[in-house]
mmCIF file of C-alpha atoms in Angstrom:
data_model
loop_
_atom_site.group_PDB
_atom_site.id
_atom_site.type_symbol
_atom_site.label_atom_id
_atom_site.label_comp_id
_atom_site.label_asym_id
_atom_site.label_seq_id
_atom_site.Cartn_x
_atom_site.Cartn_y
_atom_site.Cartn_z
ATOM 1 C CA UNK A 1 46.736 46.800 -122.944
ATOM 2 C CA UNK A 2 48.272 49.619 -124.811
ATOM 3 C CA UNK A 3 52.154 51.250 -123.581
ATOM 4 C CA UNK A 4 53.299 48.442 -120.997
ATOM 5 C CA UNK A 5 49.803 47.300 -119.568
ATOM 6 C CA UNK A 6 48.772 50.882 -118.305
ATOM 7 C CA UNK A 7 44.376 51.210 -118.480
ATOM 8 C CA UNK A 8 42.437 53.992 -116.848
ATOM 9 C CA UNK A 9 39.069 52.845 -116.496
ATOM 10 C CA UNK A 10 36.466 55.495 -115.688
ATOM 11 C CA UNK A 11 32.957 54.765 -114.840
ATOM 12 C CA UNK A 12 32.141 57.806 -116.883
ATOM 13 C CA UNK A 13 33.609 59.843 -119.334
ATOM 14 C CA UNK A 14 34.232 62.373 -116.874
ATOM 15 C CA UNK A 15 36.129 62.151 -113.320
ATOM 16 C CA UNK A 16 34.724 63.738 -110.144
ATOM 17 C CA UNK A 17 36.692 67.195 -110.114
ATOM 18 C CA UNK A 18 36.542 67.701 -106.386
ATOM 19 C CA UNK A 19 39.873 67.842 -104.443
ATOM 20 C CA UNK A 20 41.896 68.130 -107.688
ATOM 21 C CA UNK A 21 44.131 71.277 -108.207
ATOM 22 C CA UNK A 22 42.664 71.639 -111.203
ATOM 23 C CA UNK A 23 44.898 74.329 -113.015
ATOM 24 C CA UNK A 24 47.850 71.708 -112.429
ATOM 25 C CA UNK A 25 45.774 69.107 -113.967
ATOM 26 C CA UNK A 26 44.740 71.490 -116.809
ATOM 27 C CA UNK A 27 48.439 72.125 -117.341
ATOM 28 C CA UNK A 28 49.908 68.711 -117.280
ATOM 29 C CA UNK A 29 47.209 66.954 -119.405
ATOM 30 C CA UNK A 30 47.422 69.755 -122.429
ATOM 31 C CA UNK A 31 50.625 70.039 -122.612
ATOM 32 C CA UNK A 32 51.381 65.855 -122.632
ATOM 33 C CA UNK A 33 48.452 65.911 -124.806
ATOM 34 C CA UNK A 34 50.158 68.559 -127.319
ATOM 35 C CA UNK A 35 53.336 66.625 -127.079
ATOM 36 C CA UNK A 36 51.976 63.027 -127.918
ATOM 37 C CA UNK A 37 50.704 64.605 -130.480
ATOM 38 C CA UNK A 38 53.657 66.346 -131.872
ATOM 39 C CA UNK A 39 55.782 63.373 -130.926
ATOM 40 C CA UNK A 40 53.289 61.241 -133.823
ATOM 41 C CA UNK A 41 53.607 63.738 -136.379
ATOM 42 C CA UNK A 42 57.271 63.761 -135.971
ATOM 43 C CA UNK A 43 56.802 59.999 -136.526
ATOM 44 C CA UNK A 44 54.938 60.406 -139.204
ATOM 45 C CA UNK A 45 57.510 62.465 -141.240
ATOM 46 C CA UNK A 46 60.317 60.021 -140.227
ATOM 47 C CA UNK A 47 57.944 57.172 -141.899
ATOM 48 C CA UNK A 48 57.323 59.356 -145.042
ATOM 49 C CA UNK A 49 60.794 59.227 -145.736
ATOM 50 C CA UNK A 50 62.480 56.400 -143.972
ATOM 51 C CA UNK A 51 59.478 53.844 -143.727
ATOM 52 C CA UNK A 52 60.680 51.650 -146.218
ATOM 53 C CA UNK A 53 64.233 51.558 -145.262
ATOM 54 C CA UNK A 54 65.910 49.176 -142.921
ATOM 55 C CA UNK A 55 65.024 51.531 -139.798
ATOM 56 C CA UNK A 56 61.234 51.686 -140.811
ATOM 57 C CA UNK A 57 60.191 48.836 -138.739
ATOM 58 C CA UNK A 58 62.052 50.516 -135.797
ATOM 59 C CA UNK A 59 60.130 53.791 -136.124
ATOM 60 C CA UNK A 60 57.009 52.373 -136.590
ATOM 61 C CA UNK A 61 57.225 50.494 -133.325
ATOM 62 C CA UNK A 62 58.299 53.518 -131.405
ATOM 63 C CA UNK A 63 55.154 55.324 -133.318
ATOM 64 C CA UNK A 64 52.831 52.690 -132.466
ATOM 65 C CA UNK A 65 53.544 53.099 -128.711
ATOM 66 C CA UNK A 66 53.388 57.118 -129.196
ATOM 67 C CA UNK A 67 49.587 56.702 -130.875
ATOM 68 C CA UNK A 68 48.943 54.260 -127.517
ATOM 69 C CA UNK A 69 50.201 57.781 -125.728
ATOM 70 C CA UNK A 70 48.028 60.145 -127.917
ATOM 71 C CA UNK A 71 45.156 57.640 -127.499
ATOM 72 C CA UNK A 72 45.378 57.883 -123.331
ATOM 73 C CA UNK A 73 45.463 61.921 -123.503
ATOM 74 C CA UNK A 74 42.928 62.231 -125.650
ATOM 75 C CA UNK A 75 40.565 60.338 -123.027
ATOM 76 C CA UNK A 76 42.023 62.244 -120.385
ATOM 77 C CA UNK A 77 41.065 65.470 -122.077
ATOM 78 C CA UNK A 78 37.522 64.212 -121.740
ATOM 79 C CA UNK A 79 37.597 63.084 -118.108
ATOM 80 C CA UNK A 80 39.032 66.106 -116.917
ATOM 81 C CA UNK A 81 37.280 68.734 -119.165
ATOM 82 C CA UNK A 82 40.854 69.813 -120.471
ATOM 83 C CA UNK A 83 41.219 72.268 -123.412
ATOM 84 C CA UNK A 84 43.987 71.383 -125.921
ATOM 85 C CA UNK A 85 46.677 74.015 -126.890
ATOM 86 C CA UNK A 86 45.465 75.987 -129.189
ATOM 87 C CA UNK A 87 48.790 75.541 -131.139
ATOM 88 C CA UNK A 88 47.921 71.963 -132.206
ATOM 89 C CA UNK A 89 48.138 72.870 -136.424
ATOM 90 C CA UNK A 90 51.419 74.522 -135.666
ATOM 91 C CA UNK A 91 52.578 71.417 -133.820
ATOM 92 C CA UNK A 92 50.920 69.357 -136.599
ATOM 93 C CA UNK A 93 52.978 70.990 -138.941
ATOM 94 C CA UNK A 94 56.037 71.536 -137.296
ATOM 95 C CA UNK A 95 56.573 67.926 -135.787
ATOM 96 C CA UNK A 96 55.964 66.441 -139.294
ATOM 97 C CA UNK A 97 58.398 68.896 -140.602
ATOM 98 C CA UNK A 98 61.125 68.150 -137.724
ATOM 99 C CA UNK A 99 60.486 64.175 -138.540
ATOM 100 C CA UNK A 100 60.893 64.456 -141.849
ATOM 101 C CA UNK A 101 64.096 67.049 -142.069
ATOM 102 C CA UNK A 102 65.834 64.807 -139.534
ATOM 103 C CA UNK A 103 65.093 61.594 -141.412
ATOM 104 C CA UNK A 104 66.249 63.339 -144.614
ATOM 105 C CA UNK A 105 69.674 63.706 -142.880
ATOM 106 C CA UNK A 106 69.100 59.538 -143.080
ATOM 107 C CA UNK A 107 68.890 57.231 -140.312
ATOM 108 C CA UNK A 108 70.973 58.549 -137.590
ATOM 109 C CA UNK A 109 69.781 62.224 -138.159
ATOM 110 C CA UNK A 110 66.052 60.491 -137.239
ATOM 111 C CA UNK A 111 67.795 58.720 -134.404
ATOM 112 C CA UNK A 112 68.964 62.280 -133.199
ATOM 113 C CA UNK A 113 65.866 63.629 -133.515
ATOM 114 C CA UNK A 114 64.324 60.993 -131.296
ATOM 115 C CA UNK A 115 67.096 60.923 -129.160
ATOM 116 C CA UNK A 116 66.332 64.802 -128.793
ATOM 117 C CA UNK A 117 63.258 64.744 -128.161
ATOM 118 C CA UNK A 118 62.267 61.691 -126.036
ATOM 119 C CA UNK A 119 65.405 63.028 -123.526
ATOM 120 C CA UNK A 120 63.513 66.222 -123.674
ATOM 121 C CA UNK A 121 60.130 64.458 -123.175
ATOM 122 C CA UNK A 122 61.575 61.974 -120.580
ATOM 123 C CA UNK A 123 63.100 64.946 -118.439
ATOM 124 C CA UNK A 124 59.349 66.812 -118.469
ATOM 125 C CA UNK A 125 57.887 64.266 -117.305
ATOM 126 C CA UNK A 126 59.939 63.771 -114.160
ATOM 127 C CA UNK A 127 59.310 67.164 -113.367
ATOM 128 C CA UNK A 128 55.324 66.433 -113.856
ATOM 129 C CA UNK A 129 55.554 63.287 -111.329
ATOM 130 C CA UNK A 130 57.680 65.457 -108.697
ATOM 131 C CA UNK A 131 54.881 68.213 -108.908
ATOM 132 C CA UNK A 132 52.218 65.628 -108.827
ATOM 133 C CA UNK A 133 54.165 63.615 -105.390
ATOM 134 C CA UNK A 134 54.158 67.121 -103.724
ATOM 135 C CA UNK A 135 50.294 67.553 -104.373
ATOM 136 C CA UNK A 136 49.420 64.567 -103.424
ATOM 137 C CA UNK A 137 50.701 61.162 -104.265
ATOM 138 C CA UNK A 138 47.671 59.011 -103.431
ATOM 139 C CA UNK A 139 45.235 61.398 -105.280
ATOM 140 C CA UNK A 140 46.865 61.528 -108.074
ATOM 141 C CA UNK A 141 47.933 57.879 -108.141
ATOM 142 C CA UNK A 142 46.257 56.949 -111.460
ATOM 143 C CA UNK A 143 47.749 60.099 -113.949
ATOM 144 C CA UNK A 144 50.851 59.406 -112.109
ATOM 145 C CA UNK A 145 51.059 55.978 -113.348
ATOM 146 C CA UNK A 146 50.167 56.766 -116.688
ATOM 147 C CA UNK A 147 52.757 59.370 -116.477
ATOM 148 C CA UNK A 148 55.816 57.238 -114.951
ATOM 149 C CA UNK A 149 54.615 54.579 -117.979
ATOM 150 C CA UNK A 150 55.063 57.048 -120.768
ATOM 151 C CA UNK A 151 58.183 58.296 -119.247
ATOM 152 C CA UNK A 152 59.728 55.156 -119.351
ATOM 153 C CA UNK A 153 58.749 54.370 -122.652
ATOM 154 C CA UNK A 154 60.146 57.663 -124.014
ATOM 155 C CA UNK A 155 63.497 56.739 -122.141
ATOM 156 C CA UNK A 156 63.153 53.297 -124.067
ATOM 157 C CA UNK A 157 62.921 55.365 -127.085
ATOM 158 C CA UNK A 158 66.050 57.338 -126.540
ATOM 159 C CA UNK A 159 68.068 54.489 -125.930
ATOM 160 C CA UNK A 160 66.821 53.131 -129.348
ATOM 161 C CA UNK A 161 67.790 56.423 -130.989
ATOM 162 C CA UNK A 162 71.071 55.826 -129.100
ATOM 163 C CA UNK A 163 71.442 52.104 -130.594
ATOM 164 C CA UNK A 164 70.921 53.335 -133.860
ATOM 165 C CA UNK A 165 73.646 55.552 -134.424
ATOM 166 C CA UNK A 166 72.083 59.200 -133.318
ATOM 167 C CA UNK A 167 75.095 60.218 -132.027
ATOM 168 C CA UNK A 168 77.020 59.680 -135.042
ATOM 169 C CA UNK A 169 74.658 62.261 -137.269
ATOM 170 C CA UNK A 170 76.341 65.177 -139.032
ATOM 171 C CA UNK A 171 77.168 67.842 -136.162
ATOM 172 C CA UNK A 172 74.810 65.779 -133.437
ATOM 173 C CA UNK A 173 75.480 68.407 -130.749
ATOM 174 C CA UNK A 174 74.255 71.368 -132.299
ATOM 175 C CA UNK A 175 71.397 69.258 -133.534
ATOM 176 C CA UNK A 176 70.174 68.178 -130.401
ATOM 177 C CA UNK A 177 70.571 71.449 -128.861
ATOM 178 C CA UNK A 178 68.550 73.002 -131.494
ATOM 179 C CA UNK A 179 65.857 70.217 -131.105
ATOM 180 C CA UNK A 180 65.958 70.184 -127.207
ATOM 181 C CA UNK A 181 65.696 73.867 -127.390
ATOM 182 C CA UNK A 182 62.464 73.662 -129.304
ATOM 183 C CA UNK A 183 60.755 71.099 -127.364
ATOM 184 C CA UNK A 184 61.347 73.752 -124.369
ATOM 185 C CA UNK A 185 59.757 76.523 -125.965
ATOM 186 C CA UNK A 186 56.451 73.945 -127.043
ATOM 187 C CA UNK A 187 56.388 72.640 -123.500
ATOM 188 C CA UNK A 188 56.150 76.027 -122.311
ATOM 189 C CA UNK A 189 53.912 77.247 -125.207
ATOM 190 C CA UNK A 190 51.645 74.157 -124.997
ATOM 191 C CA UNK A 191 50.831 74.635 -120.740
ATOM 192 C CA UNK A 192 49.827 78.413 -121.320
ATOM 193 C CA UNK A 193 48.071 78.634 -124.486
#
């Protein structure tokens, strides 16, 4: 089973939409949905540049578990008759861009990057279970483990950045500031538009 044994099997391709708040649901699957996918082209730069290097192999696990991601949101799109940002070819463009810049910095500026953005990632999605725990836990009990499996793998992510030198990149804070800063303004982008 892909990203730590988590399956949703539907019966359908579609879920029964009664009883759901559905403009939470809407929210919370585009915008993970927008950021799986940014998180893989941000992957996919660090590969262009770094994939043959000692850290390649590293990357490319952490990538492979991010297309497992991408893979679950884009079936959960379907089920619940979710729209995707209409910002995807920015965040095509701009997470291959951020992968690659950072990884041209070397190894540890990638491991910042990842560091960044998986603490930025890992952070959204706690505040995605809380919401979904105040709607209703049992309801929800599926997407919410889906969502506490991702987390964790994000936060498995960030400690690999951490492992790998990230905080040893040239002028890390402002880096991850910048980054972290960024991933705010596409979490925010990605729910609304």
């Amino acid at each position: 089973l892909p990203a730590g044994g988590v399956s949703l099997r539907l019966r359908s391709t579609r879920v029964a939409l009664e009883g759901i708040n559905k403009p939470v649901i809407d929210r919370i699957i585009r915008v993970d949905h927008a950021g799986e996918y940014g998180a893989n082209r941000i992957y996919a730069g660090q590969m262009a540049v770094l994939g043959r290097s000692g850290v390649g192999a590293v990357i490319q696990q952490m990538w492979n578990q991010e297309k497992d991601h991408l893979k679950k949101f884009n079936e959960l799109m379907v089920a619940y008759r979710v729209r995707p940002t209409v910002l995807l070819p920015f965040w095509n463009v701009a997470g291959f861009v951020l992968g690659a810049g950072s990884a041209l910095l070397g190894k540890k500026g990638a491991m910042a990057c990842t560091v960044a953005v998986e603490e930025s990632i890992s952070d959204h999605y706690n505040s995605q279970i809380r919401t979904l725990m105040e709607e209703d836990p049992e309801k929800y009990k599926e997407l919410l483990q889906i969502i506490k499996q991702f987390r964790d793998d994000e936060r498995e992510h960030h400690d690999i950045g951490l492992e790998h030198d990230a905080a040893a990149a040239p002028a890390y804070a402002v880096l991850k500031t910048a980054i972290q800063l960024g991933c705010k303004a596409a979490i925010f982008l990605s729910e609304r538009i």
